[in-house]
């Protein structure tokens, strides 16, 4: 395949008015070779002297040559620029003196590209111009510009069609889907491959399934966060089955293909690289709390023992007296029975008793009592690597560490990783490659999530007058300090919630994951056009979680109050090993290039996990099984899976502009029934380079055009052990007797594989020689024969049955637009990229007679796959309404719950990211906006926050005093309807009258909750995800460090959020499980961080 | 290469063996199933969820002093998420396991008999709570592809089958040569005791039909009393679930009280106990915190603000229901190992007294007083009141001493309702049949004006078995709400049964 040499596009230059339209023959010859960092020749690179308007493109060998007209050569210094979309431009100074100049370039990969080499399935590098499928590759620079929790968060807003919902929890997990969710209840996360080896992204931990959701639990993060972004050379997103068909079963959700850095041929010299960050963090958004009323109910409060012994002092709500600084009169005169509009009769002779000092203290607000709980978090992170090599061998050694002292007091996270990789050209035919990385990822005192024992829950159910500094000063003291129960922690209440400082420090938690990912491969060149590669790779980790509960814990579970504390210990061992052999052939003729692969793989997975816990220990402080005072509860789970595969591909390229590729794969999975465990799936794709087929079209602004299309089918097996119905045992014996119960899941011995069929077409257009690129795709895919546990009538004796049924369709479009709107001769450049993805999903069929499959649930609202609707319907109770007028019904002045209905859907209508970067000489300013449009979120923080009277919104109706002016709900009084039952069930109320009953704010908000309708919000938001100001330091400094460049940056993440969702961060993820999405409760807002970094480029 | 491809392609056996589940067996001993199912049954119906956090409020033995949403019936709406579990869990956690036992032990009456009786005990609470329920076609789930949507059977037919099943189980136990032994947490495997339980349960179910079908009621009472082994004759015969109290398996009430303090005695119960100076009062309840010489109940169905003043001025449930240590003001409870009463001898004697007073089942009015006094004495003993003088003084009071006619029947069922403390479900079922005590009314803030006559069907059923649910509602002749009456709740006849206005605010 050859490419013509081009002169710089005079047309484009003239159009943009930037460059003089002149170019004459003869003069100084400039030539050279342009490669990527990895020494791969780069084709289509524009090398030019902008100030003179001369230049050329590189050919297939990466070579370029052009001549500066003699009339313009005057011994002057000129700037020579090598530029290609997808790579960071490089500039050198040359002196034009008439003699020939040789100048080579090595370009680092950048965010977007239409042409160039990309890593595709099976790690095979291909020219993107010949790909028939949608892939997007991003480079190391884009993954390391700012500091995020892990590699997944680093691609937020950068890849079209990829939806990422980040976690606010320090060390928590993000939810990622590519082109929507395919599976009803299966894993919708992509497959992660590091250097050809699949690696785990497991999230929920162990047999106890301790992943978090809105109902509670801990978010221990996803295992993919172990990968250090600084070790990544490129990250390629294979979007959906078409690009990923060769990966088989797990590729239906797309593949994230990570290639790590390698040593280079440095002529034997050592090169050094480094990247370090120091950032400061705080929560990006906290609820808007009210500061007018304190703890209590019905306008009265008196602290005696914090457990109901006083007036409302057991209540964890803020419906108490007005916070007006009073020192007496927080309770009512005995016998007083106030009501709407009746003047308060507070007993002004009685002091206001509060939790800090039993006998007084002014009754005042502490507006910052939640903000004051948090502290400034600090993250120190550094990676340093040394690499070097010769033409026969090279190696790279890196070490990195992340140290997070969280903005949540007590939470610490530490990650340390080391990686060694090397390449060896043993002889002309045999080469070998290996890499090993070790990661230790640990956490201490991770915060709980959702309902139960989470930090922010303790502020949803709260007294707004509570001075959090008193809680901080005394959390280690006994509750007897303020009449609380002996042996418990000091707190503002003794009924429901722990002192937040105690919660974070008094119930110690530690966890660590030790991980080793390694691979070894060797390639033998059989002939010039045929080689054989053998590769084996493995991903191992051990995870250990120790959770201890102090006896002072007041929440009861899991500590039995009669004992000295409780603990749970969880261990998990996970391993996946893949062994592969691959035969690759490449042969070119004059107009035709052929290539083919044929291979086989054996994948073995093992997961062993065990947990042991007790609710009571004997001697305090010893959290060891030998100290259990209550019988230990043990859990154990062992799963194994093996998949054997053979696969192959063949491609044909004609004259460089037309490529057709076909792939085929057959899997045999251990999880499917014998005789039915083999499944085959093919794909075919093609690309046509229109701009080479019809070179004429390039005379206009269009400089590049490619059309592509593909059809693919991917099968998927079941999870292990779904073929036989079993009995579940209990580790805790009953009086020494074994216990068993029949599983609630009916197995299906005849399961078939799931099949995803997908097709896509794409168009890639380049204008003005790289000044504007568009890469757009349209796709549709359908997954049928879904393997999922169908929820069935419990009256069958079972809750679910594993079946093959149902179909989900996803259809969508995505586009990536890259523009260089401004590029001045003085070196100023503005680049802008916008990516956009819209995915429409539809649950087409489920199972005869079944209209919905619940995926998750929290406080009465389900996340469901409902037939005919997009995946992820939020289904809950609405208000009872009059069908004629649409008005809600009221009864006794409060709202009336109606029927269950669809309240929203978690799927956004589109997502996008807009990145702008401005470079002038050594200075670059860039910012990324991440946009999430549409979708719904069920906000339980708002739901209970109004109920508990802590949110500013709960001031409605008590603007003057606790019962004044009250609320008159705008709706029909259902008691005036002719038929109460017909009104509520059918919405029929002829002649009904408007409600005139006034209720207190407290009554109003505490009667809304049977209907959740008012708390499902449109989840549109836009975030200033990244902002970076970077300064390139003089090169001589870098050279002293055996590096090529050095850079100093100020960085920020999640600096601002635009949204209409009240009180919460609208971006919420508790885990990478689908059933936990779209629900929010007491979730920790995403971290806002600012900091600085120093980067040394090798 | 070739070898690898070869290995990949064949060797199906190796692959299949990898999928053999190492965690859970495909078959287990029936004894292990029985222990688990019985524990689950006792925990469900006379435990924490259905009983303590549901029907104790409705039957007004207890009242809620904080978050009174159950007491206002608000949280008893199926949409609030609590009551669906009362329907769903028994089928999956208990009844399916009893079915497995019965299937495996068809030739072993010592094992199948207790399973049949427990199954009937479970089903009787289910139908008495919801009305028509899946029964004959229920538990059909393991026939793949069919039977996922069981039909709801008429309560009348279910009751008829109850009598048949209990009759057969009772008869088969006469020839039991084998027993469950210590795997039976109720009777330690004694077939003769199970036989009495079968007959006693049959008596309870027979009396439940007394308004709607007096003839069947009478015939079944007579059959129950005459069945081999007879009914409970002393407290030694009671069906009691003995919680080990080992920290893992504690009485569910004490588990609840270890972390909650929102329960108080209802004034509906306490007013009656106080009026007759009932010796059980200090066991059922604790003195109030504000006045340790007093026992007081609180009104049901208040709001949080109106309930709060009662926090220290009303009685908590007795210390025998509380754990040794907890989060609130109660210390020294003994409740972890407190047994749960599944059916008592006292109830049997009350049922016999009522049958006698009505002159049905072969009994005559003259026998009523003997049964009545024996019932009260048994209840006293059961709760630890053994002082014969105290008991006879109590029995001698004019308000307690059995009167004749309908007044006497009122006394019998009222005393039975008192004795059913900790069995809120059966207390509610008895009340619905008899409307005694007639002071039982919805609280002032209850969301409806009448005491619920049933619970709404499970929301799970609406999403998985909707057409059968709607057929059931047609069959019962009502909408899915608290007021639709079930089969035995339709034709009030003789006193003390109410006619109108019963349980209406």
Short mmCIF file of C-alpha atoms in Angstrom, two decimals, chain B residues 148-398:
data_model
loop_
_atom_site.label_atom_id
_atom_site.label_comp_id
_atom_site.label_asym_id
_atom_site.label_seq_id
_atom_site.Cartn_x
_atom_site.Cartn_y
_atom_site.Cartn_z
CA UNK B 148 -45.14 -20.94 37.41
CA UNK B 149 -48.48 -19.20 37.90
CA UNK B 150 -50.46 -21.15 40.49
CA UNK B 151 -54.17 -20.58 40.81
CA UNK B 152 -55.66 -19.10 43.99
CA UNK B 153 -57.98 -21.56 45.68
CA UNK B 154 -61.11 -20.70 47.59
CA UNK B 155 -60.60 -20.56 51.33
CA UNK B 156 -63.61 -22.82 51.77
CA UNK B 157 -61.93 -25.57 49.77
CA UNK B 158 -58.62 -25.01 51.54
CA UNK B 159 -60.27 -25.43 54.94
CA UNK B 160 -61.97 -28.60 53.75
CA UNK B 161 -58.59 -29.97 52.74
CA UNK B 162 -57.01 -28.89 56.04
CA UNK B 163 -59.44 -31.19 57.84
CA UNK B 164 -58.66 -34.07 55.48
CA UNK B 165 -54.90 -33.61 55.76
CA UNK B 166 -54.95 -33.31 59.55
CA UNK B 167 -57.20 -36.34 59.81
CA UNK B 168 -54.87 -38.40 57.66
CA UNK B 169 -51.73 -37.15 59.39
CA UNK B 170 -53.17 -37.88 62.80
CA UNK B 171 -54.22 -41.38 61.78
CA UNK B 172 -50.89 -42.17 60.12
CA UNK B 173 -48.96 -41.14 63.23
CA UNK B 174 -50.61 -43.98 65.14
CA UNK B 175 -48.48 -46.34 63.12
CA UNK B 176 -45.28 -44.32 63.20
CA UNK B 177 -42.34 -46.62 63.77
CA UNK B 178 -39.76 -43.96 63.27
CA UNK B 179 -39.41 -40.39 64.42
CA UNK B 180 -37.49 -37.25 63.59
CA UNK B 181 -35.76 -37.51 66.95
CA UNK B 182 -33.84 -34.50 68.08
CA UNK B 183 -34.07 -32.98 64.59
CA UNK B 184 -37.62 -32.06 65.60
CA UNK B 185 -37.27 -28.84 67.61
CA UNK B 186 -40.94 -28.90 68.66
CA UNK B 187 -41.53 -32.32 70.21
CA UNK B 188 -38.17 -34.06 69.92
CA UNK B 189 -39.82 -36.49 67.52
CA UNK B 190 -42.67 -37.79 69.73
CA UNK B 191 -45.37 -39.02 67.29
CA UNK B 192 -48.05 -39.05 69.99
CA UNK B 193 -47.56 -35.35 70.69
CA UNK B 194 -47.72 -34.55 66.99
CA UNK B 195 -50.95 -36.48 66.85
CA UNK B 196 -52.40 -34.23 69.58
CA UNK B 197 -51.13 -31.15 67.73
CA UNK B 198 -52.88 -32.33 64.55
CA UNK B 199 -56.15 -32.78 66.39
CA UNK B 200 -55.82 -29.50 68.32
CA UNK B 201 -55.13 -27.56 65.15
CA UNK B 202 -58.14 -29.21 63.60
CA UNK B 203 -60.20 -27.99 66.55
CA UNK B 204 -58.95 -24.40 66.08
CA UNK B 205 -59.73 -24.47 62.37
CA UNK B 206 -63.14 -26.05 62.96
CA UNK B 207 -64.17 -23.31 65.38
CA UNK B 208 -63.08 -20.69 62.85
CA UNK B 209 -65.98 -21.81 60.62
CA UNK B 210 -68.57 -21.52 63.33
CA UNK B 211 -70.25 -18.45 61.86
CA UNK B 212 -70.18 -19.35 58.22
CA UNK B 213 -70.76 -23.09 58.36
CA UNK B 214 -71.87 -24.16 61.82
CA UNK B 215 -72.59 -27.71 60.69
CA UNK B 216 -69.07 -28.36 59.43
CA UNK B 217 -67.67 -26.60 62.48
CA UNK B 218 -69.59 -28.85 64.79
CA UNK B 219 -68.74 -32.03 62.89
CA UNK B 220 -65.06 -31.20 62.74
CA UNK B 221 -64.91 -30.22 66.43
CA UNK B 222 -66.41 -33.55 67.25
CA UNK B 223 -64.03 -35.39 64.93
CA UNK B 224 -61.02 -33.55 66.34
CA UNK B 225 -61.95 -34.39 69.91
CA UNK B 226 -62.59 -38.03 69.00
CA UNK B 227 -59.53 -38.49 66.83
CA UNK B 228 -56.88 -40.97 68.02
CA UNK B 229 -54.63 -39.34 70.60
CA UNK B 230 -57.14 -36.59 71.32
CA UNK B 231 -56.35 -32.91 71.72
CA UNK B 232 -53.93 -31.19 74.11
CA UNK B 233 -54.77 -32.14 77.65
CA UNK B 234 -52.12 -30.29 79.58
CA UNK B 235 -49.35 -27.74 79.13
CA UNK B 236 -46.98 -30.64 78.51
CA UNK B 237 -48.71 -31.16 75.17
CA UNK B 238 -48.38 -27.62 73.84
CA UNK B 239 -46.64 -26.98 70.52
CA UNK B 240 -43.73 -24.87 71.65
CA UNK B 241 -40.73 -23.79 69.71
CA UNK B 242 -37.81 -23.71 72.14
CA UNK B 243 -35.36 -21.06 71.00
CA UNK B 244 -31.83 -22.02 72.07
CA UNK B 245 -30.95 -18.44 73.03
CA UNK B 246 -27.36 -19.06 72.02
CA UNK B 247 -26.83 -15.70 70.35
CA UNK B 248 -27.35 -17.18 66.91
CA UNK B 249 -30.86 -18.52 67.36
CA UNK B 250 -32.57 -16.27 69.87
CA UNK B 251 -36.25 -15.65 70.32
CA UNK B 252 -37.06 -13.10 67.58
CA UNK B 253 -38.81 -10.79 70.04
CA UNK B 254 -35.63 -10.43 72.07
CA UNK B 255 -33.62 -9.89 68.90
CA UNK B 256 -35.96 -7.07 68.04
CA UNK B 257 -35.81 -5.51 71.50
CA UNK B 258 -32.02 -5.61 71.51
CA UNK B 259 -32.02 -2.63 69.19
CA UNK B 260 -35.51 -1.14 69.26
CA UNK B 261 -37.54 0.49 71.95
CA UNK B 262 -40.61 1.60 70.07
CA UNK B 263 -43.04 -0.97 71.49
CA UNK B 264 -45.47 -0.39 74.34
CA UNK B 265 -48.39 -2.36 75.70
CA UNK B 266 -51.66 -1.43 74.04
CA UNK B 267 -54.25 0.09 76.31
CA UNK B 268 -56.80 -2.26 74.73
CA UNK B 269 -55.03 -5.15 76.48
CA UNK B 270 -53.78 -3.30 79.55
CA UNK B 271 -57.17 -1.87 80.45
CA UNK B 272 -58.61 -5.37 80.59
CA UNK B 273 -55.67 -6.78 82.55
CA UNK B 274 -55.74 -3.87 85.00
CA UNK B 275 -59.49 -4.10 85.47
CA UNK B 276 -59.28 -7.70 86.62
CA UNK B 277 -55.94 -7.32 88.39
CA UNK B 278 -54.64 -10.10 86.17
CA UNK B 279 -51.69 -11.96 87.76
CA UNK B 280 -50.04 -12.22 84.33
CA UNK B 281 -49.68 -8.45 84.08
CA UNK B 282 -46.18 -8.31 85.57
CA UNK B 283 -45.04 -10.97 83.10
CA UNK B 284 -46.76 -9.61 80.01
CA UNK B 285 -45.56 -6.09 80.79
CA UNK B 286 -43.11 -3.97 82.76
CA UNK B 287 -44.04 -1.13 85.09
CA UNK B 288 -43.85 2.32 83.52
CA UNK B 289 -40.60 4.19 83.85
CA UNK B 290 -42.31 7.30 85.17
CA UNK B 291 -44.13 5.39 87.90
CA UNK B 292 -42.72 1.97 88.77
CA UNK B 293 -45.86 1.07 90.68
CA UNK B 294 -48.01 1.37 87.59
CA UNK B 295 -48.78 -0.69 84.54
CA UNK B 296 -50.31 1.29 81.71
CA UNK B 297 -51.06 0.83 78.05
CA UNK B 298 -50.99 3.39 75.31
CA UNK B 299 -53.54 4.13 72.61
CA UNK B 300 -52.96 2.56 69.22
CA UNK B 301 -52.62 4.46 66.00
CA UNK B 302 -51.23 7.82 67.04
CA UNK B 303 -48.82 10.03 65.18
CA UNK B 304 -45.26 10.38 66.17
CA UNK B 305 -45.88 13.68 67.91
CA UNK B 306 -48.97 12.46 69.75
CA UNK B 307 -47.38 9.12 70.67
CA UNK B 308 -44.20 10.62 72.10
CA UNK B 309 -45.67 11.73 75.46
CA UNK B 310 -46.40 8.07 76.24
CA UNK B 311 -42.74 7.10 76.03
CA UNK B 312 -42.14 6.83 79.77
CA UNK B 313 -45.66 6.71 81.04
CA UNK B 314 -46.64 3.40 79.48
CA UNK B 315 -45.48 -0.17 79.95
CA UNK B 316 -42.93 -1.95 77.82
CA UNK B 317 -43.47 -5.66 77.10
CA UNK B 318 -42.27 -7.87 79.94
CA UNK B 319 -38.66 -8.60 80.68
CA UNK B 320 -39.07 -12.22 79.62
CA UNK B 321 -39.12 -10.90 76.05
CA UNK B 322 -36.04 -8.72 76.34
CA UNK B 323 -32.43 -9.75 75.90
CA UNK B 324 -30.05 -9.47 78.82
CA UNK B 325 -28.53 -6.34 77.37
CA UNK B 326 -29.98 -3.91 74.90
CA UNK B 327 -29.88 -0.32 73.80
CA UNK B 328 -32.61 1.04 76.05
CA UNK B 329 -33.71 1.33 79.62
CA UNK B 330 -34.42 -2.34 80.14
CA UNK B 331 -31.79 -4.48 81.81
CA UNK B 332 -31.71 -8.08 82.86
CA UNK B 333 -34.15 -9.49 80.34
CA UNK B 334 -34.31 -13.24 79.89
CA UNK B 335 -35.89 -13.32 76.46
CA UNK B 336 -33.15 -14.84 74.29
CA UNK B 337 -34.24 -18.36 75.23
CA UNK B 338 -37.93 -17.59 75.67
CA UNK B 339 -39.95 -20.27 73.88
CA UNK B 340 -42.42 -19.28 71.17
CA UNK B 341 -45.92 -20.71 71.58
CA UNK B 342 -47.20 -22.17 68.34
CA UNK B 343 -50.39 -23.50 69.85
CA UNK B 344 -51.19 -23.80 73.52
CA UNK B 345 -53.25 -26.10 75.68
CA UNK B 346 -54.96 -22.99 77.07
CA UNK B 347 -56.26 -22.12 73.61
CA UNK B 348 -57.51 -25.67 73.13
CA UNK B 349 -59.39 -25.52 76.43
CA UNK B 350 -60.89 -22.14 75.48
CA UNK B 351 -62.00 -23.59 72.15
CA UNK B 352 -63.55 -26.52 73.97
CA UNK B 353 -65.24 -24.10 76.38
CA UNK B 354 -66.68 -22.09 73.51
CA UNK B 355 -67.86 -25.23 71.70
CA UNK B 356 -69.48 -26.41 74.90
CA UNK B 357 -71.13 -23.05 75.51
CA UNK B 358 -72.47 -23.15 71.96
CA UNK B 359 -73.47 -26.76 72.40
CA UNK B 360 -71.66 -28.00 69.33
CA UNK B 361 -69.19 -30.77 68.60
CA UNK B 362 -70.93 -33.13 70.95
CA UNK B 363 -70.28 -30.89 73.95
CA UNK B 364 -72.86 -29.32 76.19
CA UNK B 365 -73.14 -25.98 77.94
CA UNK B 366 -72.57 -27.56 81.30
CA UNK B 367 -69.03 -28.50 80.39
CA UNK B 368 -68.07 -24.91 79.53
CA UNK B 369 -67.05 -23.75 82.96
CA UNK B 370 -64.65 -26.64 83.50
CA UNK B 371 -62.89 -26.03 80.21
CA UNK B 372 -62.89 -22.27 80.87
CA UNK B 373 -61.29 -22.51 84.29
CA UNK B 374 -58.80 -25.09 83.07
CA UNK B 375 -57.92 -22.79 80.16
CA UNK B 376 -57.24 -19.77 82.35
CA UNK B 377 -55.28 -21.88 84.83
CA UNK B 378 -53.21 -23.38 82.02
CA UNK B 379 -52.47 -19.94 80.63
CA UNK B 380 -51.41 -18.70 84.07
CA UNK B 381 -49.11 -21.69 84.46
CA UNK B 382 -47.77 -21.30 80.99
CA UNK B 383 -46.68 -17.74 81.78
CA UNK B 384 -45.20 -18.73 85.11
CA UNK B 385 -48.08 -17.87 87.44
CA UNK B 386 -48.34 -21.01 89.57
CA UNK B 387 -49.72 -19.65 92.82
CA UNK B 388 -53.06 -21.50 93.07
CA UNK B 389 -54.54 -18.90 95.41
CA UNK B 390 -53.80 -16.07 93.03
CA UNK B 391 -55.42 -18.03 90.24
CA UNK B 392 -58.51 -18.95 92.20
CA UNK B 393 -58.88 -15.35 93.41
CA UNK B 394 -58.68 -14.21 89.82
CA UNK B 395 -61.22 -16.80 88.68
CA UNK B 396 -63.61 -15.85 91.43
CA UNK B 397 -63.96 -12.22 90.37
CA UNK B 398 -67.41 -11.43 88.99
#
